[in-house]
Coordinates of C-alpha atoms and ligand atoms in Angstrom, one line a residue:
M360 CA 120.4 241.8 188.4
E361 CA 121.9 243.1 191.7
R362 CA 124.8 241.1 192.8
A363 CA 126.7 241.3 196.1
A364 CA 130.2 242.6 195.8
A365 CA 132.5 239.6 195.3
T366 CA 136.2 239.0 195.5
P367 CA 138.2 236.2 193.9
S368 CA 139.7 233.6 196.2
R369 CA 143.2 234.8 195.3
P370 CA 142.8 238.6 194.8
E371 CA 146.5 239.3 194.4
A372 CA 147.1 236.5 191.9
V373 CA 148.2 237.6 188.5
V374 CA 147.7 234.8 186.0
G375 CA 148.7 234.8 182.4
V376 CA 146.5 232.6 180.2
D377 CA 147.8 231.5 176.8
L378 CA 145.1 230.2 174.6
G379 CA 146.0 227.7 171.9
V380 CA 144.7 225.1 169.6
K381 CA 147.0 222.3 170.7
T382 CA 146.4 222.9 174.3
L383 CA 143.3 225.1 175.0
A384 CA 144.9 227.1 177.9
V385 CA 148.3 227.2 179.6
Y386 CA 148.7 229.2 182.8
S387 CA 151.6 231.1 184.2
D388 CA 150.9 230.1 187.9
G389 CA 151.8 226.4 187.4
R390 CA 148.3 224.9 187.4
P391 CA 147.9 222.1 184.9
P392 CA 147.0 223.2 181.4
T393 CA 143.5 222.7 180.1
A394 CA 143.3 220.2 177.2
N395 CA 141.4 221.2 174.1
P396 CA 138.4 218.9 173.9
R397 CA 137.9 219.6 170.2
Y398 CA 134.3 218.5 170.2
L399 CA 133.7 219.3 166.6
A400 CA 136.7 217.4 165.4
A401 CA 135.6 214.4 167.5
A402 CA 132.2 214.4 165.9
S403 CA 133.3 215.1 162.4
R404 CA 133.2 211.5 161.2
K405 CA 129.6 211.1 162.5
L406 CA 128.6 214.4 160.9
R407 CA 130.1 213.4 157.6
R408 CA 128.1 210.2 157.7
L409 CA 124.9 211.9 158.6
S410 CA 125.4 214.6 156.0
R411 CA 125.8 211.9 153.3
A412 CA 122.5 210.4 154.4
V413 CA 120.8 213.8 154.1
S414 CA 122.2 214.5 150.7
R415 CA 120.9 211.1 149.3
K416 CA 117.4 212.1 150.1
Q417 CA 115.0 214.4 148.4
G418 CA 115.6 217.8 149.9
P419 CA 114.0 221.2 149.4
D420 CA 114.6 223.1 146.2
R421 CA 113.9 226.8 146.1
R422 CA 114.0 227.1 142.4
S423 CA 111.5 224.4 141.6
G424 CA 109.6 224.9 144.9
Q425 CA 110.0 221.2 145.7
Q426 CA 109.2 220.4 149.3
P427 CA 111.6 218.1 151.2
S428 CA 110.6 214.5 151.8
G429 CA 109.8 213.1 155.2
R430 CA 113.0 211.1 155.1
W431 CA 115.0 214.1 154.3
R432 CA 113.5 216.0 157.3
K433 CA 114.3 213.1 159.6
A434 CA 117.9 212.7 158.4
D435 CA 118.4 216.5 158.6
A436 CA 117.1 216.6 162.2
A437 CA 119.5 213.8 163.1
R438 CA 122.4 215.8 161.8
N439 CA 121.3 218.9 163.6
R440 CA 121.1 217.1 166.9
V441 CA 124.8 216.3 166.6
H442 CA 125.6 219.9 165.8
H443 CA 123.6 221.0 168.8
R444 CA 125.3 218.5 171.0
V445 CA 128.7 219.7 169.9
A446 CA 127.7 223.3 170.7
A447 CA 126.4 222.3 174.1
L448 CA 129.5 220.4 175.1
R449 CA 131.7 223.3 174.0
R450 CA 129.6 225.8 175.8
D451 CA 129.6 223.8 179.0
A452 CA 133.4 223.3 178.9
I453 CA 134.1 227.0 178.3
H454 CA 131.7 228.1 181.0
K455 CA 133.4 225.9 183.5
L456 CA 136.9 227.1 182.5
T457 CA 136.0 230.8 182.7
T458 CA 134.1 230.5 185.9
T459 CA 137.0 228.8 187.7
L460 CA 139.5 231.3 186.4
A461 CA 137.4 234.4 187.2
G462 CA 136.5 233.0 190.7
E463 CA 140.1 232.4 191.7
C464 CA 142.4 235.0 190.1
G465 CA 142.4 238.6 190.9
T466 CA 144.0 239.5 187.6
L467 CA 143.8 237.5 184.4
V468 CA 146.0 238.5 181.4
V469 CA 145.1 237.2 178.0
E470 CA 146.3 238.0 174.5
D471 CA 144.3 240.2 172.2
L472 CA 143.7 237.5 169.7
H473 CA 142.4 238.7 166.4
V474 CA 139.8 235.9 166.2
A475 CA 137.9 237.3 163.2
G476 CA 141.2 237.5 161.3
M477 CA 142.4 234.1 162.3
V478 CA 139.1 232.6 161.2
R479 CA 139.7 234.0 157.7
N480 CA 142.6 231.6 157.5
R481 CA 140.9 228.5 156.1
R482 CA 143.5 226.1 157.5
L483 CA 142.8 227.4 161.0
A484 CA 139.2 228.5 160.9
R485 CA 137.6 225.3 162.0
A486 CA 140.1 224.6 164.8
I487 CA 139.8 228.1 166.1
S488 CA 136.0 228.1 166.0
D489 CA 136.0 224.7 167.7
A490 CA 138.2 225.9 170.5
G491 CA 136.0 229.0 171.1
F492 CA 138.7 231.6 171.8
G493 CA 136.4 234.5 171.2
E494 CA 133.8 233.2 173.6
I495 CA 136.4 232.5 176.2
R496 CA 137.6 236.1 176.0
R497 CA 134.0 237.4 176.1
Q498 CA 133.1 235.3 179.2
L499 CA 136.3 236.2 181.0
A500 CA 135.5 239.9 180.5
Y501 CA 132.1 239.8 182.2
K502 CA 132.9 237.1 184.8
T503 CA 136.0 238.9 186.1
E504 CA 133.7 241.9 186.6
W505 CA 131.1 239.8 188.4
K506 CA 133.7 238.3 190.7
G507 CA 135.5 241.5 191.5
G508 CA 138.7 240.7 189.5
R509 CA 139.9 242.2 186.3
L510 CA 140.8 241.1 182.9
V511 CA 143.8 242.6 181.2
V512 CA 144.2 242.2 177.4
A513 CA 147.7 242.5 176.1
G514 CA 148.1 244.6 173.0
R515 CA 147.7 242.8 169.7
W516 CA 151.4 243.2 168.8
F517 CA 152.7 242.1 172.1
A518 CA 155.2 239.3 171.2
S519 CA 154.2 237.0 174.0
S520 CA 155.5 233.9 172.2
K521 CA 158.8 235.4 170.8
T522 CA 159.9 237.0 174.0
C523 CA 162.0 235.2 176.6
S524 CA 160.3 235.0 179.9
G525 CA 163.6 234.8 181.6
C526 CA 165.7 237.6 180.2
G527 CA 163.3 239.5 178.0
A528 CA 165.2 238.9 174.7
V529 CA 162.9 238.9 171.7
K530 CA 163.4 236.4 168.8
A531 CA 162.9 237.6 165.3
K532 CA 161.4 234.4 164.2
L533 CA 159.7 231.5 166.0
A534 CA 158.0 228.8 163.8
L535 CA 154.7 227.4 165.0
S536 CA 156.3 224.0 164.9
E537 CA 158.8 225.0 167.7
R538 CA 156.9 223.7 170.7
T539 CA 159.8 224.5 173.1
Y540 CA 161.3 228.0 173.5
T541 CA 165.0 228.0 173.6
C542 CA 166.6 231.4 174.4
T543 CA 169.9 232.1 172.6
A544 CA 170.6 234.9 175.0
C545 CA 170.3 233.3 178.4
G546 CA 169.9 229.6 177.6
L547 CA 166.4 229.3 179.0
I548 CA 164.5 226.2 177.8
V549 CA 160.8 226.3 178.5
D550 CA 157.6 225.1 176.9
R551 CA 156.4 227.5 174.2
D552 CA 153.0 228.1 175.7
L553 CA 154.1 228.4 179.2
N554 CA 156.7 231.0 178.1
A555 CA 153.9 233.0 176.5
A556 CA 151.7 232.7 179.6
L557 CA 154.6 233.9 181.8
N558 CA 155.2 236.9 179.5
L559 CA 151.5 237.8 179.8
A560 CA 151.6 237.7 183.5
S561 CA 154.8 239.7 183.8
L562 CA 153.3 242.3 181.4
V563 CA 150.8 243.2 184.1
K564 CA 153.3 243.1 186.9
Q565 CA 155.3 245.7 185.0
T566 CA 152.2 247.7 184.1
V567 CA 150.9 247.9 187.6
A568 CA 154.3 248.7 189.1
G569 CA 155.0 251.3 186.5
S570 CA 151.5 252.7 186.4
G571 CA 151.9 252.5 182.6
P572 CA 149.1 252.6 180.0
E573 CA 145.7 251.7 181.4
T574 CA 143.9 248.7 180.1
P575 CA 140.3 249.0 179.1
N576 CA 139.1 246.8 181.9
G577 CA 141.6 248.1 184.4
R578 CA 139.6 247.7 187.5
G579 CA 141.5 248.2 190.7
A580 CA 144.1 250.3 189.0
D581 CA 143.8 253.0 191.7
R582 CA 145.1 250.6 194.2
K583 CA 148.4 251.5 195.9
T584 CA 151.2 250.4 193.7
P585 CA 154.6 249.2 194.9
P586 CA 157.7 251.2 194.0
A587 CA 158.7 250.8 190.4
G588 CA 161.5 248.6 189.2
A589 CA 163.8 249.5 186.3
G590 CA 162.1 251.0 183.3
G591 CA 158.4 251.5 183.6
W592 CA 157.5 254.9 185.0
E593 CA 160.9 256.4 184.5
T594 CA 160.2 256.7 180.8
S595 CA 156.8 258.0 181.3
T596 CA 157.7 260.7 183.8
P597 CA 157.7 264.0 181.9
H598 CA 159.9 266.2 184.1
R599 CA 163.4 265.6 185.3
A600 CA 165.0 267.8 187.9
P601 CA 167.5 270.2 186.4
P602 CA 170.9 268.5 186.2
G603 CA 173.0 269.1 189.4
S604 CA 170.1 270.6 191.4
D605 CA 169.6 267.7 193.8
G606 CA 171.4 264.8 192.2
D607 CA 168.3 263.8 190.2
L608 CA 166.3 262.8 193.2
R609 CA 162.7 262.5 192.4
P610 CA 159.8 261.4 194.5
A611 CA 159.0 257.7 193.8
M612 CA 155.5 256.3 193.7
D613 CA 155.4 255.6 197.4
G614 CA 156.6 259.1 198.3
S615 CA 160.1 258.1 199.2
L616 CA 163.1 259.4 197.3
R617 CA 165.0 257.4 194.8
N618 CA 168.3 258.3 193.3
T619 CA 168.0 257.4 189.6
E620 CA 171.6 258.1 188.8
T621 CA 173.1 255.5 191.2
Q622 CA 170.8 252.6 190.4
Ligands
ZN381 ZN1 166.5 234.5 177.7

């Protein structure tokens, strides 16, 4: 389908999105977090009851070739309707979430969640599947493209939760039960998920400023970048001027000269 070129309503906005089970999404730009509706969990009592009703009736048996009874079919259909409704509610909520985000923000940054691996953890599998992380990721990828924005996926080993969004210190350990991030280096106290979202957002600000490694969906990466801050491109610049030749002055990204020794 041909679509007219679109732009998000805030093309310059870089928003980090931290996906979670407790709260579905927390954003770095201060908008209210999105609660996790947990539709499957909400319907679980009903599903258990309907499943019990199914199992009390005479179902199909492949070994003996027994056909299911009419009552079994009816009870099975009632159970399936609830499953379909759960799926429809989840689909609707995820579509609304991703459409809003992709329509507003020029750049969205998410974690590279290893959904297939997390679902292998039997304590987490149901909650993760109910939240729909994988589907949110997938929709954000194509909707940002439609709307003219871009989706940046942080590397799988980027410590978005363990890093301090204030000073950049990285904790060795952070238990899942710690809902508040307290930095021992700078004393910052911030909600755990908001801290992660802020780290995701600043990851892109660094990457763009430093023209660092390209992201797979790095649309708009050729846009003019501001002069780099500390770090970033300095480490990726292969050549240094010979010592003493011109005081280590090198052309910066915007063509002006920067003295790297005195900064
Ligand atoms: Zn800190």
